[in-house]
mmCIF file of C-alpha atoms in Angstrom:
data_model
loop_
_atom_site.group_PDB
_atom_site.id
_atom_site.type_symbol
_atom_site.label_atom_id
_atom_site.label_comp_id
_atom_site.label_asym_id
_atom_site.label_seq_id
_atom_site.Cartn_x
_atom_site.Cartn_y
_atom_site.Cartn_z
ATOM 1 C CA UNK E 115 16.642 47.694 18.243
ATOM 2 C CA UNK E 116 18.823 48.883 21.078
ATOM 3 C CA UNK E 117 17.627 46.081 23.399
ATOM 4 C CA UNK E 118 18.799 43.670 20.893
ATOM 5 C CA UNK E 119 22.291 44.988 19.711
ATOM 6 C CA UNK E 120 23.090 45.401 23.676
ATOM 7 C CA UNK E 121 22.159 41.565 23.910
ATOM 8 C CA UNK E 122 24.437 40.996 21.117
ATOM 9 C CA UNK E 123 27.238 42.595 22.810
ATOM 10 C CA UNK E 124 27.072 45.964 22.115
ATOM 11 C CA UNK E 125 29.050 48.094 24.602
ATOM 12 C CA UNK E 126 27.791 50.982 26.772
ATOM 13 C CA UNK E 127 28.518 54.515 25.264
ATOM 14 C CA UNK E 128 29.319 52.827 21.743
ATOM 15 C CA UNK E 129 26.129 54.260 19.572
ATOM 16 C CA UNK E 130 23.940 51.734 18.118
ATOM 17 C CA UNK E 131 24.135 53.545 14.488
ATOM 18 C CA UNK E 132 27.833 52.125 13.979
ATOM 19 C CA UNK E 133 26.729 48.422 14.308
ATOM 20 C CA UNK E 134 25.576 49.414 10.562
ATOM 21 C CA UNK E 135 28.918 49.481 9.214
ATOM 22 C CA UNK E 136 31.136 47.665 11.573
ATOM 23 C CA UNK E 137 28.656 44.556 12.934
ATOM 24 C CA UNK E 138 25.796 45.130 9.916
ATOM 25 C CA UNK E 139 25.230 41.096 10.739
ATOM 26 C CA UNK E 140 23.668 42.106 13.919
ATOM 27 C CA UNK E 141 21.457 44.798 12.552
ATOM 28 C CA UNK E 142 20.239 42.313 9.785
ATOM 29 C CA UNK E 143 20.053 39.614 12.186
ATOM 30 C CA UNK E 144 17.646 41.945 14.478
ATOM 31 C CA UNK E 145 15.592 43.015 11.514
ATOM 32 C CA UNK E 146 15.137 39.329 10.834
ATOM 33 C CA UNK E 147 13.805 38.140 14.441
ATOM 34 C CA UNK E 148 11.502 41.234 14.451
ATOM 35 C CA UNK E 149 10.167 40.216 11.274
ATOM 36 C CA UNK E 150 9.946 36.381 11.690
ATOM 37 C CA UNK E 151 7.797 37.295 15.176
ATOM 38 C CA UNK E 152 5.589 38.985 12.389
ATOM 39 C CA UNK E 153 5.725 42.753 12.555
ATOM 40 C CA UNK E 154 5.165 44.391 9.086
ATOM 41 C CA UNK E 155 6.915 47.436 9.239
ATOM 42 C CA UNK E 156 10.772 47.252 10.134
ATOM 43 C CA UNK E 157 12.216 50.292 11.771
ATOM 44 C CA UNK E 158 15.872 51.457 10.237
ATOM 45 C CA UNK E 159 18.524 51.572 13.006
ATOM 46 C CA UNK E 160 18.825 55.313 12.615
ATOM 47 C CA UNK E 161 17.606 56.676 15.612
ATOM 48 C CA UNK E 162 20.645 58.655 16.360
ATOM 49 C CA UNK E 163 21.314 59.324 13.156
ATOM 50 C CA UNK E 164 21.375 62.909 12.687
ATOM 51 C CA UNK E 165 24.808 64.980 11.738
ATOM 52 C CA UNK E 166 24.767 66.538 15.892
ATOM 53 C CA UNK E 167 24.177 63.346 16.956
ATOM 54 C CA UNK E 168 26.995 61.216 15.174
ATOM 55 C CA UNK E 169 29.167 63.787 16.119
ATOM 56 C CA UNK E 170 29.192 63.129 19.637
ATOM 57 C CA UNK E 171 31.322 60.081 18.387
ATOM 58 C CA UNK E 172 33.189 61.219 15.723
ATOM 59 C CA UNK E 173 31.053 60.031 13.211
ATOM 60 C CA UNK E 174 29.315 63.006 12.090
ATOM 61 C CA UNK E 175 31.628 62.600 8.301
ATOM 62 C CA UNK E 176 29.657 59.356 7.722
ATOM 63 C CA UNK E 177 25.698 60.638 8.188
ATOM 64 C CA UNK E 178 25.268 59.457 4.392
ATOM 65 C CA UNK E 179 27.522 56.115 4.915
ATOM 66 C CA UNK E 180 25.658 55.314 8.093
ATOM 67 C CA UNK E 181 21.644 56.106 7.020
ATOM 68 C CA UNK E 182 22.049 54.667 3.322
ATOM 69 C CA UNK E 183 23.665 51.417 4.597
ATOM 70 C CA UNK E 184 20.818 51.229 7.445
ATOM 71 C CA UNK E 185 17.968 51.507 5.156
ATOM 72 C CA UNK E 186 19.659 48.758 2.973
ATOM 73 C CA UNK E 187 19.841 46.400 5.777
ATOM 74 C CA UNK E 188 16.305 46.914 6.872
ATOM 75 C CA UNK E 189 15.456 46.632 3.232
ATOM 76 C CA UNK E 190 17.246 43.566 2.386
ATOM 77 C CA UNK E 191 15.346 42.038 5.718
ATOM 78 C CA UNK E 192 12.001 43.497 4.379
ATOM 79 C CA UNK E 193 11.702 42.753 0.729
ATOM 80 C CA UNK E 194 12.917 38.766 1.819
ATOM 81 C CA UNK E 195 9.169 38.994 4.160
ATOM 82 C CA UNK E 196 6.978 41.659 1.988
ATOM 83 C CA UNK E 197 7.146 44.222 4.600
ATOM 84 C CA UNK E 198 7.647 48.092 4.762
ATOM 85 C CA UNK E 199 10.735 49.858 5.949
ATOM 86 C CA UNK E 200 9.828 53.261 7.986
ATOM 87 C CA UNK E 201 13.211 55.528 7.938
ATOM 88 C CA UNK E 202 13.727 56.306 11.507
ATOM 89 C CA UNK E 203 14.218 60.129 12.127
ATOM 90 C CA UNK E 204 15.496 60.818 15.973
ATOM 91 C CA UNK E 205 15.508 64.075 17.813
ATOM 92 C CA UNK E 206 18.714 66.278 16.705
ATOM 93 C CA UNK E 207 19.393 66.747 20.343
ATOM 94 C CA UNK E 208 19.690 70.208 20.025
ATOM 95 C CA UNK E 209 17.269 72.660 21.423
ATOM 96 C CA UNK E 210 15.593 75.194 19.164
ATOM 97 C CA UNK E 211 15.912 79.085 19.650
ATOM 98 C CA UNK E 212 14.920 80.647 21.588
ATOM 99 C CA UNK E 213 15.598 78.315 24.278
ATOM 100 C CA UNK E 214 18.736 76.741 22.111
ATOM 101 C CA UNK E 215 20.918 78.241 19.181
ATOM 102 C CA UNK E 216 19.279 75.886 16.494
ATOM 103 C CA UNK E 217 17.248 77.550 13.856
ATOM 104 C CA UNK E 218 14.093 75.841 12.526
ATOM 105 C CA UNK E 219 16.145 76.159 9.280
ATOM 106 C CA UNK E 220 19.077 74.250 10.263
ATOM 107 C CA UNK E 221 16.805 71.626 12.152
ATOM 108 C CA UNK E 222 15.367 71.121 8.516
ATOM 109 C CA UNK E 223 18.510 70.840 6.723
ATOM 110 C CA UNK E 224 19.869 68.317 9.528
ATOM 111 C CA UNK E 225 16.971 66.319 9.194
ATOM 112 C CA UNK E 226 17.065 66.793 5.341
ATOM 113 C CA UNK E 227 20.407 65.629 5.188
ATOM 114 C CA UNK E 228 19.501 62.339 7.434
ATOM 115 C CA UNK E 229 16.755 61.763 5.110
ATOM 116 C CA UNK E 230 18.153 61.714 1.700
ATOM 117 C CA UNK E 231 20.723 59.073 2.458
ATOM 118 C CA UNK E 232 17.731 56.674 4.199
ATOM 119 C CA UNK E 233 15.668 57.445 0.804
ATOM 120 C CA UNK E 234 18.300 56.464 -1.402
ATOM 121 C CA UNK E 235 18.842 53.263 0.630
ATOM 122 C CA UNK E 236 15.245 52.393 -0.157
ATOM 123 C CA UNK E 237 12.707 53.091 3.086
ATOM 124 C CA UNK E 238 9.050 53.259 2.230
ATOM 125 C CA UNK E 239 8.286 55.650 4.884
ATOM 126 C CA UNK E 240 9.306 58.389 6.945
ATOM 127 C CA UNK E 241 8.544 57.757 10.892
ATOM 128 C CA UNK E 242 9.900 61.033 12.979
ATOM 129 C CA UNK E 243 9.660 59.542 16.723
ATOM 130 C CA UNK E 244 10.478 60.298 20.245
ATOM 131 C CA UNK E 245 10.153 64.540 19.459
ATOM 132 C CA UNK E 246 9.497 66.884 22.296
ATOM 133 C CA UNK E 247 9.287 70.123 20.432
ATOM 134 C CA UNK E 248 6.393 70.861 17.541
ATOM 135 C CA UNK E 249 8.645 72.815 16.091
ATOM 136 C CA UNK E 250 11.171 70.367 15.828
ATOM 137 C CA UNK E 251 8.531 68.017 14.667
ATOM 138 C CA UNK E 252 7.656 70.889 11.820
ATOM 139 C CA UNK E 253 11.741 70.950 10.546
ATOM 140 C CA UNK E 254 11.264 67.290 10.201
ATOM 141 C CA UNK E 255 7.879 67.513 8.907
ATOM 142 C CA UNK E 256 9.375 70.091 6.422
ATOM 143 C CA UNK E 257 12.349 68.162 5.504
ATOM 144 C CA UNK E 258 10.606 65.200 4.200
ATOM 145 C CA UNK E 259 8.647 67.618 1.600
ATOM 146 C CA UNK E 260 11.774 68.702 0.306
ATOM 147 C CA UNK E 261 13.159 65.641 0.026
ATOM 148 C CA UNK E 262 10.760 62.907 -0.127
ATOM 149 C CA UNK E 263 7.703 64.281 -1.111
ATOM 150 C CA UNK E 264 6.378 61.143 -2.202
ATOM 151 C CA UNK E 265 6.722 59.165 0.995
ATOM 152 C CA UNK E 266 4.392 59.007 3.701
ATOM 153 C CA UNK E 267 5.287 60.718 7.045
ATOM 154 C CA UNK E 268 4.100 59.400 11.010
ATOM 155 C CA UNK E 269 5.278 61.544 13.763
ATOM 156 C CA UNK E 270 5.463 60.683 17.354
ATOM 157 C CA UNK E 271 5.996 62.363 20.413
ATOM 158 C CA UNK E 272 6.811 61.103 24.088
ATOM 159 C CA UNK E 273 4.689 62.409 26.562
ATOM 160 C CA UNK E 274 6.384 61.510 29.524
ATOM 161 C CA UNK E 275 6.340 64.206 31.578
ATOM 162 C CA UNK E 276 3.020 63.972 33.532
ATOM 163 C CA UNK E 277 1.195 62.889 30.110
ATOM 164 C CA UNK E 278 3.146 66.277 28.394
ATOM 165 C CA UNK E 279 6.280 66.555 26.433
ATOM 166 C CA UNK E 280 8.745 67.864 28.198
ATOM 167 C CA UNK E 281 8.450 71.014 26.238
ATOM 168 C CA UNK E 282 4.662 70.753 27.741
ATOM 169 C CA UNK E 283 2.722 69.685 24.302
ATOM 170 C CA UNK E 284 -0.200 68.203 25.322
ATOM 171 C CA UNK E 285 -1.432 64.717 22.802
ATOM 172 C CA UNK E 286 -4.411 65.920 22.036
ATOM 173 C CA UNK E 287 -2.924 69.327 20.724
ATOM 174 C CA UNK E 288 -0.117 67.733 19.321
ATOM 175 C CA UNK E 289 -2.510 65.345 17.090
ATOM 176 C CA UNK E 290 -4.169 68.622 16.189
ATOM 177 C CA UNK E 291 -1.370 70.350 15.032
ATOM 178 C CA UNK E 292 0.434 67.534 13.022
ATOM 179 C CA UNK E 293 -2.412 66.851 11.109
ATOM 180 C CA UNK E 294 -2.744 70.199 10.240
ATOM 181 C CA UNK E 295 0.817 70.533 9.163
ATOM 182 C CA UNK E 296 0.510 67.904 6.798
ATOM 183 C CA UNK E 297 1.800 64.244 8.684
ATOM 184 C CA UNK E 298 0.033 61.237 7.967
ATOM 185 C CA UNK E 299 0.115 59.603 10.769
ATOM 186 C CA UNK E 300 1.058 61.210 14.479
ATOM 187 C CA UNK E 301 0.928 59.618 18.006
ATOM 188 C CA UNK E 302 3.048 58.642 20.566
ATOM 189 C CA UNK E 303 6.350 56.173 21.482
ATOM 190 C CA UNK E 304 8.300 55.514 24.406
ATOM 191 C CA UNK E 305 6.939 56.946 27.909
ATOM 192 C CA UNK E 306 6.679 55.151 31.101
ATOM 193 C CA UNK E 307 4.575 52.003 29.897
ATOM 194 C CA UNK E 308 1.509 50.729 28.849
ATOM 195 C CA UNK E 309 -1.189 51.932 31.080
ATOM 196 C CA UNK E 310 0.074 55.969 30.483
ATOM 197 C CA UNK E 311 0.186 54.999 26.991
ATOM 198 C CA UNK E 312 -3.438 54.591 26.893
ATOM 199 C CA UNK E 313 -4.394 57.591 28.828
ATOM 200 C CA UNK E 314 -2.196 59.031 26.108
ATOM 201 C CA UNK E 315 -4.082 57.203 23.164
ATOM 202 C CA UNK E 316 -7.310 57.765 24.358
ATOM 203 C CA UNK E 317 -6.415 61.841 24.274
ATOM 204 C CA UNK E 318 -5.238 61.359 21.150
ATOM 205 C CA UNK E 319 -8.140 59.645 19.653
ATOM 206 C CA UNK E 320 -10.415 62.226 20.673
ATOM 207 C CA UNK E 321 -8.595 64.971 19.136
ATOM 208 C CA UNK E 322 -8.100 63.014 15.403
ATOM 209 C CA UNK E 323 -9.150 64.326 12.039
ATOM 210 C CA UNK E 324 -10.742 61.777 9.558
ATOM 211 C CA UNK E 325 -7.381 62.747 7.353
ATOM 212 C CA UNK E 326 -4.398 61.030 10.135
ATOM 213 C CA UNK E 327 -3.662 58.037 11.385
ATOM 214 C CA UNK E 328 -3.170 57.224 15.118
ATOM 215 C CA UNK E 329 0.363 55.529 16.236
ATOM 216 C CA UNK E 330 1.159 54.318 19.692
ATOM 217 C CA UNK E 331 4.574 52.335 20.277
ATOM 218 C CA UNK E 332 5.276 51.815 24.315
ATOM 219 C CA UNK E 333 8.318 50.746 26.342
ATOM 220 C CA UNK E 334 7.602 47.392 27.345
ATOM 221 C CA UNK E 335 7.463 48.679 30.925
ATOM 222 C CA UNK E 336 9.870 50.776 32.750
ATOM 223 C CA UNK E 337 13.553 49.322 33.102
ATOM 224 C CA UNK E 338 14.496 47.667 36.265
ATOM 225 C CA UNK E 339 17.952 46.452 37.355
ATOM 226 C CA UNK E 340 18.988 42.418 36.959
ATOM 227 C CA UNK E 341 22.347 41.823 37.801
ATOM 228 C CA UNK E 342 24.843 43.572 35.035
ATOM 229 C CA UNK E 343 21.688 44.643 32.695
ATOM 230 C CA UNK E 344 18.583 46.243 32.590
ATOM 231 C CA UNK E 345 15.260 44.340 31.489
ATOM 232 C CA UNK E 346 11.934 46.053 31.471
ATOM 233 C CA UNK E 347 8.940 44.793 33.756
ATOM 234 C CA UNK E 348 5.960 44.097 31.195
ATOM 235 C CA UNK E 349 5.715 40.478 29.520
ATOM 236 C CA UNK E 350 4.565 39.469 26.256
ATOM 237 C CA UNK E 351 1.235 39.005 27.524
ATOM 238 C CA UNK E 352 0.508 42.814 29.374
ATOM 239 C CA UNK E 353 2.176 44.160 25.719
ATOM 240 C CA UNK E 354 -0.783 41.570 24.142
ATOM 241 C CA UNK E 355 -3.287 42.908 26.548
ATOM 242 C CA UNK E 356 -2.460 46.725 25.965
ATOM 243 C CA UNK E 357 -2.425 46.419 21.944
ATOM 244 C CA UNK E 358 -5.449 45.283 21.712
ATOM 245 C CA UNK E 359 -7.007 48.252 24.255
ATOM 246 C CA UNK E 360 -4.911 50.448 22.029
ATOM 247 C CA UNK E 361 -6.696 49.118 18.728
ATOM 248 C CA UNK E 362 -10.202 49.766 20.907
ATOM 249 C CA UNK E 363 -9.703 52.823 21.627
ATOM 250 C CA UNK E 364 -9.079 53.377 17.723
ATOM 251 C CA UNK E 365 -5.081 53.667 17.464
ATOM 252 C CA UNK E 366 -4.364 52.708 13.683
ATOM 253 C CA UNK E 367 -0.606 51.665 14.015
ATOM 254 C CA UNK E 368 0.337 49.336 17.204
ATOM 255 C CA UNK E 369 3.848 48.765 17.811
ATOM 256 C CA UNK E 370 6.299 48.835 20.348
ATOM 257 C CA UNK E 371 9.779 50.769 22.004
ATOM 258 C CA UNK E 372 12.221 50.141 24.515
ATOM 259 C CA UNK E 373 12.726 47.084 25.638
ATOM 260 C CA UNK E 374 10.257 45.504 23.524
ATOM 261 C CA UNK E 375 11.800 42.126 22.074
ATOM 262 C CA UNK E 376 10.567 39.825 19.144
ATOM 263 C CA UNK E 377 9.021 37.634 21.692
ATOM 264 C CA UNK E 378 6.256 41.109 22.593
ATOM 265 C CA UNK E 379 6.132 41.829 19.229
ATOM 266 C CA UNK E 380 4.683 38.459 18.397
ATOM 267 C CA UNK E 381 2.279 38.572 21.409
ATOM 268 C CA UNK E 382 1.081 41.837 19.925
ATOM 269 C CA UNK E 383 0.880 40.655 16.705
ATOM 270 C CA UNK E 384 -1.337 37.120 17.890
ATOM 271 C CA UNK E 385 -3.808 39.260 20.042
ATOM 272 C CA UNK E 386 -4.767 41.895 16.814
ATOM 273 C CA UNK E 387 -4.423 39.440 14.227
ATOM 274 C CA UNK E 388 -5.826 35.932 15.725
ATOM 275 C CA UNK E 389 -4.927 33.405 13.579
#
């Protein structure tokens, strides 16, 4: 999502999250090209969409404004292409006590607050992504039972800090403990590419339970400089090649994160689904 709202113009330092009221055109419009390259679940632009978050830009008045128009525009997108919305749940960006001042409580009730605006705008599932901290991931986990108990949860965590959180979770232990707090799915996103990604997967798919799914959503790559912008180093075709080692190695949901463009996602989508 970021890759594409940056290619649409927007500017450095302006969060992505406003393009849902002020330029909701582009956030349809990237909604759209990520569903005509045939993904089936679209991702709410939502990421930094927590009350801490928004208020590093003065928009921390408008979490409900910003979260229920989000999920509508994924929604609108979705129900036109019979696909699922997943509301997007970022890190707070706040560190929990007692290495930060956050309480697990008021992780909960930030996340809680996030969450009820993206269920009212009509998501199908809750998709937590890009946590360090399990008990961060528990808040969030926790959140969604109080306020969408109905609704499906997937966690992911980014293990990019020699194949650890940088809070030091390992995947294997982190599949362990999500499923036994209750997610439905749990894996990984972001991280340096696609061949940690797998070392990652394959740790994860020895620790799973028979009751969770798997997720695994790379970078496409690692950014490297071109001229005024950034573009990240692995095509279509290594993003083809690594989803379909990622469905061998038994991941259940194959997507993908920074950097990854319509044009990956439909090279993804070819090499699981031929035909």
């Amino acid at each position: 999502m970021g890759t594409l709202l940056q290619d649409s113009g927007l500017e450095a330092g302006v969060p992505g999250e406003l393009w849902n009221l002020e330029n909701p055109d582009a956030v349809r419009a990237a909604h759209a090209a990520y569903a005509d390259a045939g993904a089936r679940l679209l991702t709410t632009n939502t990421f930094g969409g927590t009350r801490p978050r928004l208020d590093l830009h003065g928009l921390g008045d408008r979490v409900g404004e910003v979260n229920r128009t989000a999920a509508q525009l994924a929604r609108s997108v979705a129900d036109e292409h019979g696909l699922l919305v997943a509301g997007d749940l970022g890190p707070t960006g706040e560190l929990l006590a007692p290495l930060g001042t956050l309480t697990r409580e008021d992780a909960q009730a930030l996340f809680a607050e996030q969450l009820t605006a993206l269920v009212e705008g009509g998501i199908d599932l809750v998709l937590v992504e890009t946590l360090s901290d399990l008990g961060e991931a528990d808040a969030a986990l926790a959140a969604a039972r109080e306020v969408a108990p109905g609704l499906p949860v997937a966690v992911t965590m980014s293990f990019d800090t020699n194949l650890r959180t940088m809070m030091g979770v390992r995947p294997g232990d982190a599949v362990a403990h999500l499923a036994a707090a209750g997610a439905d799915a749990a894996g990984a996103n972001c991280g340096r590419g696609p061949e940690e990604m797998e070392i990652i997967a394959a740790e994860m798919a020895q620790a799973r339970t028979d009751d969770i799914l798997l997720v695994a959503q790379s970078n496409a790559g690692l950014p490297q400089v071109v001229g005024d912008h950034f573009e990240y180093d692995a095509t279509a075709g290594d993003m083809a090649s690594h989803a379909t080692r990622l469905a061998r190695l038994g991941i259940d949901l194959v997507g993908g994160c920074c950097g990854s463009t319509p044009a990956h996602i439909a090279a993804m989508g070819a090499a699981l689904v031929p035909g």
